[in-house]
Short mmCIF file of C-alpha atoms in Angstrom, two decimals:
data_model
loop_
_atom_site.label_atom_id
_atom_site.label_comp_id
_atom_site.label_asym_id
_atom_site.label_seq_id
_atom_site.Cartn_x
_atom_site.Cartn_y
_atom_site.Cartn_z
CA UNK A 19 31.83 3.94 26.61
CA UNK A 20 32.89 7.56 26.62
CA UNK A 21 30.98 10.08 28.73
CA UNK A 22 30.38 12.08 25.56
CA UNK A 23 29.79 9.52 22.82
CA UNK A 24 29.98 11.82 19.82
CA UNK A 25 30.75 15.51 19.61
CA UNK A 26 29.44 17.15 16.48
CA UNK A 27 30.71 20.30 14.82
CA UNK A 28 27.85 20.81 12.44
CA UNK A 29 28.22 22.31 8.99
CA UNK A 30 26.06 25.32 8.19
CA UNK A 31 24.82 23.82 4.96
CA UNK A 32 22.94 20.64 4.15
CA UNK A 33 23.82 18.93 0.88
CA UNK A 34 21.55 17.33 -1.67
CA UNK A 35 21.86 13.57 -1.70
CA UNK A 36 19.28 10.93 -2.46
CA UNK A 37 17.99 8.60 0.23
CA UNK A 38 18.25 4.91 -0.61
CA UNK A 39 15.18 2.87 0.38
CA UNK A 40 15.27 -0.88 0.95
CA UNK A 41 12.12 -2.94 1.60
CA UNK A 42 12.51 -6.36 3.23
CA UNK A 43 9.67 -8.80 2.51
CA UNK A 44 9.15 -12.38 3.64
CA UNK A 45 7.30 -15.13 1.80
CA UNK A 46 6.17 -18.58 2.86
CA UNK A 47 5.01 -21.38 0.58
CA UNK A 48 6.20 -24.25 -1.57
CA UNK A 49 8.34 -25.25 -4.52
CA UNK A 50 6.28 -28.15 -5.82
CA UNK A 51 5.51 -30.05 -2.59
CA UNK A 52 8.52 -28.76 -0.65
CA UNK A 53 7.87 -26.01 1.96
CA UNK A 54 10.25 -23.04 1.77
CA UNK A 55 10.76 -19.62 3.39
CA UNK A 56 12.01 -16.74 1.21
CA UNK A 57 13.27 -13.25 2.05
CA UNK A 58 13.80 -10.56 -0.60
CA UNK A 59 15.23 -7.05 -0.35
CA UNK A 60 13.82 -4.61 -2.92
CA UNK A 61 15.50 -1.30 -3.76
CA UNK A 62 13.13 1.59 -4.43
CA UNK A 63 15.66 3.50 -6.55
CA UNK A 64 16.35 0.66 -9.00
CA UNK A 65 15.18 -2.81 -10.01
CA UNK A 66 17.79 -4.82 -8.11
CA UNK A 67 16.76 -7.59 -5.70
CA UNK A 68 18.83 -9.48 -3.16
CA UNK A 69 17.66 -12.23 -0.86
CA UNK A 70 17.73 -15.88 0.13
CA UNK A 71 15.51 -18.85 0.73
CA UNK A 72 15.70 -22.13 2.57
CA UNK A 73 13.81 -25.40 2.64
CA UNK A 74 11.90 -25.82 5.90
CA UNK A 75 13.29 -29.33 6.26
CA UNK A 76 16.89 -28.09 6.06
CA UNK A 77 16.53 -25.07 8.35
CA UNK A 78 17.37 -21.39 7.91
CA UNK A 79 21.12 -21.93 8.44
CA UNK A 80 21.17 -23.74 5.08
CA UNK A 81 19.94 -20.79 3.05
CA UNK A 82 20.50 -20.30 -0.68
CA UNK A 83 21.45 -16.85 -1.97
CA UNK A 84 19.25 -15.01 -4.48
CA UNK A 85 20.02 -12.10 -6.82
CA UNK A 86 17.94 -10.61 -9.59
CA UNK A 87 15.49 -7.93 -10.66
CA UNK A 88 11.92 -6.80 -10.02
CA UNK A 89 10.30 -5.27 -13.09
CA UNK A 90 6.66 -4.97 -14.16
CA UNK A 91 5.55 -7.00 -11.13
CA UNK A 92 7.85 -9.88 -12.07
CA UNK A 93 10.65 -11.27 -9.93
CA UNK A 94 13.48 -12.76 -11.97
CA UNK A 95 15.91 -14.41 -9.55
CA UNK A 96 19.06 -16.50 -9.85
CA UNK A 97 20.05 -18.77 -6.97
CA UNK A 98 23.66 -19.36 -6.00
CA UNK A 99 25.02 -22.20 -3.88
CA UNK A 100 28.59 -22.40 -2.59
CA UNK A 101 30.11 -25.73 -3.66
CA UNK A 102 32.97 -26.98 -1.43
CA UNK A 103 36.32 -27.06 -3.26
CA UNK A 104 39.90 -27.99 -2.44
CA UNK A 105 40.81 -24.54 -1.09
CA UNK A 106 37.67 -22.39 -1.30
CA UNK A 107 33.92 -22.73 -1.67
CA UNK A 108 33.00 -21.85 -5.24
CA UNK A 109 29.77 -19.90 -5.93
CA UNK A 110 27.73 -21.89 -8.45
CA UNK A 111 24.45 -21.07 -10.15
CA UNK A 112 22.08 -23.92 -9.30
CA UNK A 113 18.70 -22.62 -10.43
CA UNK A 114 16.42 -19.65 -11.07
CA UNK A 115 12.93 -18.31 -10.31
CA UNK A 116 10.50 -16.43 -12.55
CA UNK A 117 7.61 -15.24 -10.38
CA UNK A 118 4.58 -12.98 -10.84
CA UNK A 119 3.73 -10.64 -7.98
CA UNK A 120 -0.06 -10.81 -7.71
CA UNK A 121 -2.36 -8.11 -6.34
CA UNK A 122 -3.21 -10.36 -3.39
CA UNK A 123 0.49 -10.25 -2.37
CA UNK A 124 1.26 -13.73 -3.62
CA UNK A 125 4.16 -14.91 -5.79
CA UNK A 126 3.34 -17.53 -8.41
CA UNK A 127 5.55 -18.98 -11.10
CA UNK A 128 8.29 -21.51 -11.63
CA UNK A 129 11.67 -22.64 -10.42
CA UNK A 130 14.03 -24.40 -12.81
CA UNK A 131 17.47 -25.92 -12.37
CA UNK A 132 20.63 -24.54 -13.98
CA UNK A 133 20.49 -27.07 -16.81
CA UNK A 134 16.90 -25.99 -17.54
CA UNK A 135 15.80 -29.59 -17.83
CA UNK A 136 13.70 -29.54 -14.64
CA UNK A 137 10.90 -27.08 -13.83
CA UNK A 138 8.72 -26.95 -10.71
CA UNK A 139 5.77 -24.73 -9.80
CA UNK A 140 6.14 -22.14 -7.03
CA UNK A 141 3.41 -20.62 -4.84
CA UNK A 142 4.34 -18.18 -2.06
CA UNK A 143 2.37 -15.84 0.20
CA UNK A 144 3.73 -12.55 1.54
CA UNK A 145 3.81 -12.45 5.34
CA UNK A 146 3.55 -8.64 5.39
CA UNK A 147 0.26 -6.78 4.90
CA UNK A 148 1.00 -4.58 1.89
CA UNK A 149 -2.65 -3.55 1.54
CA UNK A 150 -2.58 -1.66 4.86
CA UNK A 151 0.84 -0.11 4.24
CA UNK A 152 2.48 -0.33 0.83
CA UNK A 153 5.96 1.24 0.64
CA UNK A 154 5.46 1.93 -3.08
CA UNK A 155 3.02 4.69 -2.10
CA UNK A 156 5.60 6.65 -0.10
CA UNK A 157 9.00 8.28 -0.51
CA UNK A 158 11.61 9.18 2.09
CA UNK A 159 14.22 11.91 2.44
CA UNK A 160 16.95 12.04 5.08
CA UNK A 161 18.32 15.47 5.88
CA UNK A 162 22.05 14.97 5.33
CA UNK A 163 24.87 17.38 6.02
CA UNK A 164 28.61 17.42 6.55
CA UNK A 165 30.04 17.58 10.05
CA UNK A 166 32.83 16.44 12.34
CA UNK A 167 32.58 13.49 14.74
CA UNK A 168 35.02 12.15 17.31
CA UNK A 169 36.67 8.81 16.49
CA UNK A 170 37.88 6.05 18.84
CA UNK A 171 41.41 7.54 18.89
CA UNK A 172 40.10 10.97 19.98
CA UNK A 173 40.52 12.57 16.57
CA UNK A 174 37.88 14.39 14.57
CA UNK A 175 36.92 13.40 11.04
CA UNK A 176 34.32 14.61 8.59
CA UNK A 177 31.25 12.41 8.12
CA UNK A 178 27.80 12.57 6.62
CA UNK A 179 25.35 13.30 9.43
CA UNK A 180 21.56 13.13 9.68
CA UNK A 181 19.01 14.76 11.97
CA UNK A 182 15.66 14.32 10.23
CA UNK A 183 13.64 11.98 8.01
CA UNK A 184 10.72 13.34 5.97
CA UNK A 185 8.06 10.93 4.68
CA UNK A 186 5.93 11.85 1.64
CA UNK A 187 2.83 10.24 0.15
CA UNK A 188 2.24 9.57 -3.54
CA UNK A 189 1.04 13.17 -4.00
CA UNK A 190 4.42 14.43 -2.71
CA UNK A 191 2.73 15.72 0.44
CA UNK A 192 4.77 15.41 3.62
CA UNK A 193 2.85 13.16 6.00
CA UNK A 194 5.39 12.84 8.84
CA UNK A 195 8.77 14.14 9.96
CA UNK A 196 10.98 12.03 12.22
CA UNK A 197 13.48 14.09 14.19
CA UNK A 198 15.06 14.42 17.63
CA UNK A 199 18.28 12.62 16.67
CA UNK A 200 21.71 13.61 15.41
CA UNK A 201 23.71 10.66 14.08
CA UNK A 202 26.54 9.63 11.76
CA UNK A 203 25.49 7.67 8.69
CA UNK A 204 26.80 4.15 8.29
CA UNK A 205 29.28 4.05 5.38
CA UNK A 206 28.30 7.68 4.71
CA UNK A 207 25.21 6.41 2.88
CA UNK A 208 21.74 7.76 3.63
CA UNK A 209 19.47 4.73 3.77
CA UNK A 210 16.05 3.80 5.10
CA UNK A 211 15.12 0.14 5.59
CA UNK A 212 11.49 -0.98 5.78
CA UNK A 213 10.92 -4.22 7.70
CA UNK A 214 8.26 -5.63 10.01
CA UNK A 215 10.04 -5.32 13.37
CA UNK A 216 7.21 -6.25 15.74
CA UNK A 217 5.60 -8.90 13.49
CA UNK A 218 2.18 -7.27 13.25
CA UNK A 219 2.29 -7.51 9.45
CA UNK A 220 3.05 -3.80 8.94
CA UNK A 221 6.37 -2.46 7.76
CA UNK A 222 8.40 -0.40 10.22
CA UNK A 223 11.52 1.76 9.74
CA UNK A 224 15.20 1.16 10.46
CA UNK A 225 17.83 3.84 9.79
CA UNK A 226 21.44 2.52 9.78
CA UNK A 227 23.81 4.60 11.92
CA UNK A 228 27.52 4.50 12.75
CA UNK A 229 29.48 4.98 16.00
CA UNK A 230 32.90 6.32 14.94
CA UNK A 231 34.14 6.31 18.55
CA UNK A 232 34.02 2.49 18.71
CA UNK A 233 36.25 -0.28 17.40
CA UNK A 234 33.72 -3.10 17.98
CA UNK A 235 29.96 -2.95 17.49
CA UNK A 236 30.26 0.28 15.55
CA UNK A 237 26.95 -0.03 13.68
CA UNK A 238 23.30 -0.02 14.70
CA UNK A 239 19.89 1.43 13.78
CA UNK A 240 17.31 3.96 14.78
CA UNK A 241 14.06 1.99 15.12
CA UNK A 242 10.55 3.32 14.40
CA UNK A 243 7.43 1.16 14.82
CA UNK A 244 4.39 1.92 12.66
CA UNK A 245 1.28 2.68 14.77
CA UNK A 246 -1.68 1.99 12.49
CA UNK A 247 -4.16 3.73 14.81
CA UNK A 248 -2.21 6.99 14.42
CA UNK A 249 -0.87 6.38 10.89
CA UNK A 250 2.50 7.38 12.31
CA UNK A 251 5.92 5.90 12.95
CA UNK A 252 6.92 5.99 16.63
CA UNK A 253 10.53 5.79 17.77
CA UNK A 254 11.38 2.81 20.00
CA UNK A 255 14.37 3.75 22.16
CA UNK A 256 14.13 0.45 24.06
CA UNK A 257 15.02 -1.41 20.86
CA UNK A 258 17.82 1.07 20.20
CA UNK A 259 19.45 0.24 23.54
CA UNK A 260 19.94 -3.32 22.24
CA UNK A 261 21.52 -1.79 19.11
CA UNK A 262 22.13 -4.12 16.14
CA UNK A 263 19.36 -6.73 15.86
CA UNK A 264 18.22 -9.32 13.34
CA UNK A 265 14.53 -10.13 12.94
CA UNK A 266 13.06 -13.59 12.27
CA UNK A 267 9.64 -12.95 10.71
CA UNK A 268 8.71 -16.63 10.46
CA UNK A 269 9.31 -17.44 14.14
CA UNK A 270 8.33 -13.94 15.33
CA UNK A 271 11.43 -13.35 17.41
CA UNK A 272 14.53 -11.19 17.11
CA UNK A 273 18.14 -11.77 18.07
CA UNK A 274 21.11 -9.85 19.44
CA UNK A 275 24.51 -11.47 18.84
CA UNK A 276 27.76 -10.73 20.68
CA UNK A 277 31.22 -12.21 20.10
CA UNK A 278 34.70 -11.46 21.42
CA UNK A 279 36.59 -12.83 18.40
CA UNK A 280 38.15 -15.66 20.39
CA UNK A 281 35.35 -18.18 20.09
CA UNK A 282 33.16 -16.88 22.92
CA UNK A 283 29.74 -16.00 21.53
CA UNK A 284 26.25 -15.33 22.84
CA UNK A 285 22.80 -14.85 21.34
CA UNK A 286 19.84 -13.28 23.12
CA UNK A 287 16.37 -13.94 21.69
CA UNK A 288 13.33 -11.74 22.31
CA UNK A 289 9.60 -11.96 21.64
CA UNK A 290 6.94 -9.27 21.55
CA UNK A 291 3.99 -9.31 23.93
CA UNK A 292 1.67 -6.40 23.23
CA UNK A 293 3.77 -3.28 22.75
CA UNK A 294 6.72 -4.61 24.76
CA UNK A 295 9.32 -7.29 24.11
CA UNK A 296 10.93 -9.75 26.49
CA UNK A 297 13.97 -12.01 26.68
CA UNK A 298 12.92 -15.61 26.02
CA UNK A 299 16.20 -17.45 25.45
CA UNK A 300 19.97 -17.10 25.80
CA UNK A 301 22.63 -19.23 24.10
CA UNK A 302 26.31 -19.21 25.07
CA UNK A 303 29.24 -20.84 23.26
CA UNK A 304 32.72 -20.83 24.81
CA UNK A 305 36.13 -21.43 23.26
CA UNK A 306 37.05 -24.05 25.90
CA UNK A 307 33.82 -26.07 25.60
CA UNK A 308 32.25 -28.15 22.84
CA UNK A 309 28.78 -27.67 24.33
CA UNK A 310 26.37 -24.76 24.13
CA UNK A 311 24.67 -23.42 27.26
CA UNK A 312 20.96 -22.61 26.94
CA UNK A 313 18.86 -20.54 29.32
CA UNK A 314 15.11 -20.33 28.73
CA UNK A 315 12.66 -17.73 30.08
CA UNK A 316 8.91 -17.33 30.34
CA UNK A 317 7.03 -14.03 30.36
CA UNK A 318 5.30 -13.68 33.73
CA UNK A 319 3.71 -10.52 35.12
CA UNK A 320 5.54 -8.35 32.60
CA UNK A 321 8.97 -9.85 33.30
CA UNK A 322 11.27 -12.49 31.82
CA UNK A 323 11.52 -15.28 34.40
CA UNK A 324 14.19 -17.97 34.11
CA UNK A 325 12.67 -21.46 33.92
CA UNK A 326 15.40 -23.75 32.57
CA UNK A 327 19.17 -23.99 32.01
CA UNK A 328 20.96 -26.83 30.24
CA UNK A 329 23.88 -27.74 27.98
CA UNK A 330 24.05 -29.80 24.83
#
């Protein structure tokens, strides 16, 4: 890591550009008698929806991709499965959902197969509390401007930079300003992601950022946790030190993955306890071994304490 990570030469003028807002919601329930877990990503600026679901019996690694629209409180989704072929796996439409989004945050409707000769009822419950904080009642604006940032080969290039996020209520009144950062946008796109990061049922904020001075691990997020007692988002720099993370709402844990590109990989898993999070498990896979090493931890006296190590 360089002593000076990024050197900015900031433009005098901000430029007008919309902020894209993505809300990530999780649902748990059944298709007929079969338990499933579903995740959908809703775009505030249009009707597009992306997501996936998996059958509890099969596990989350066997997820099925979803694409569709959300209009007039209806989710219209097409599922795609990759069918193994001679040379490539071919994406194939295998079914679709038509679901009503109810005021009690439930999805009810039907799933049918691609041939439309089989239809099953669907009942899902949202795992997030949209009554306490509903993203539809707010809008977001990143302050974006042009500037120069140092790249990994010590050159300077122009990027879209950010240093502030304003949050507005439904009356267009500014209710909070997040600042104190100066970052490069990932893919030069101003985006805010709403997801429950600490699994308290309330949506938090992630802002994708880019590290142009890196070759590996060049993307991460700014993380803000929603404090309901203050009705404010609070920056969590401890999460930011772990950088790029994925959050498992169902199991209430999050994961940091590292890989060297040669078959050596590791995953660190964390759980929240109160307002802090702790390492609970590590998994290591090595190129010269067909077994995975597992290390398990327990939270004791505010620390992660190793309790078991094994291979399988």
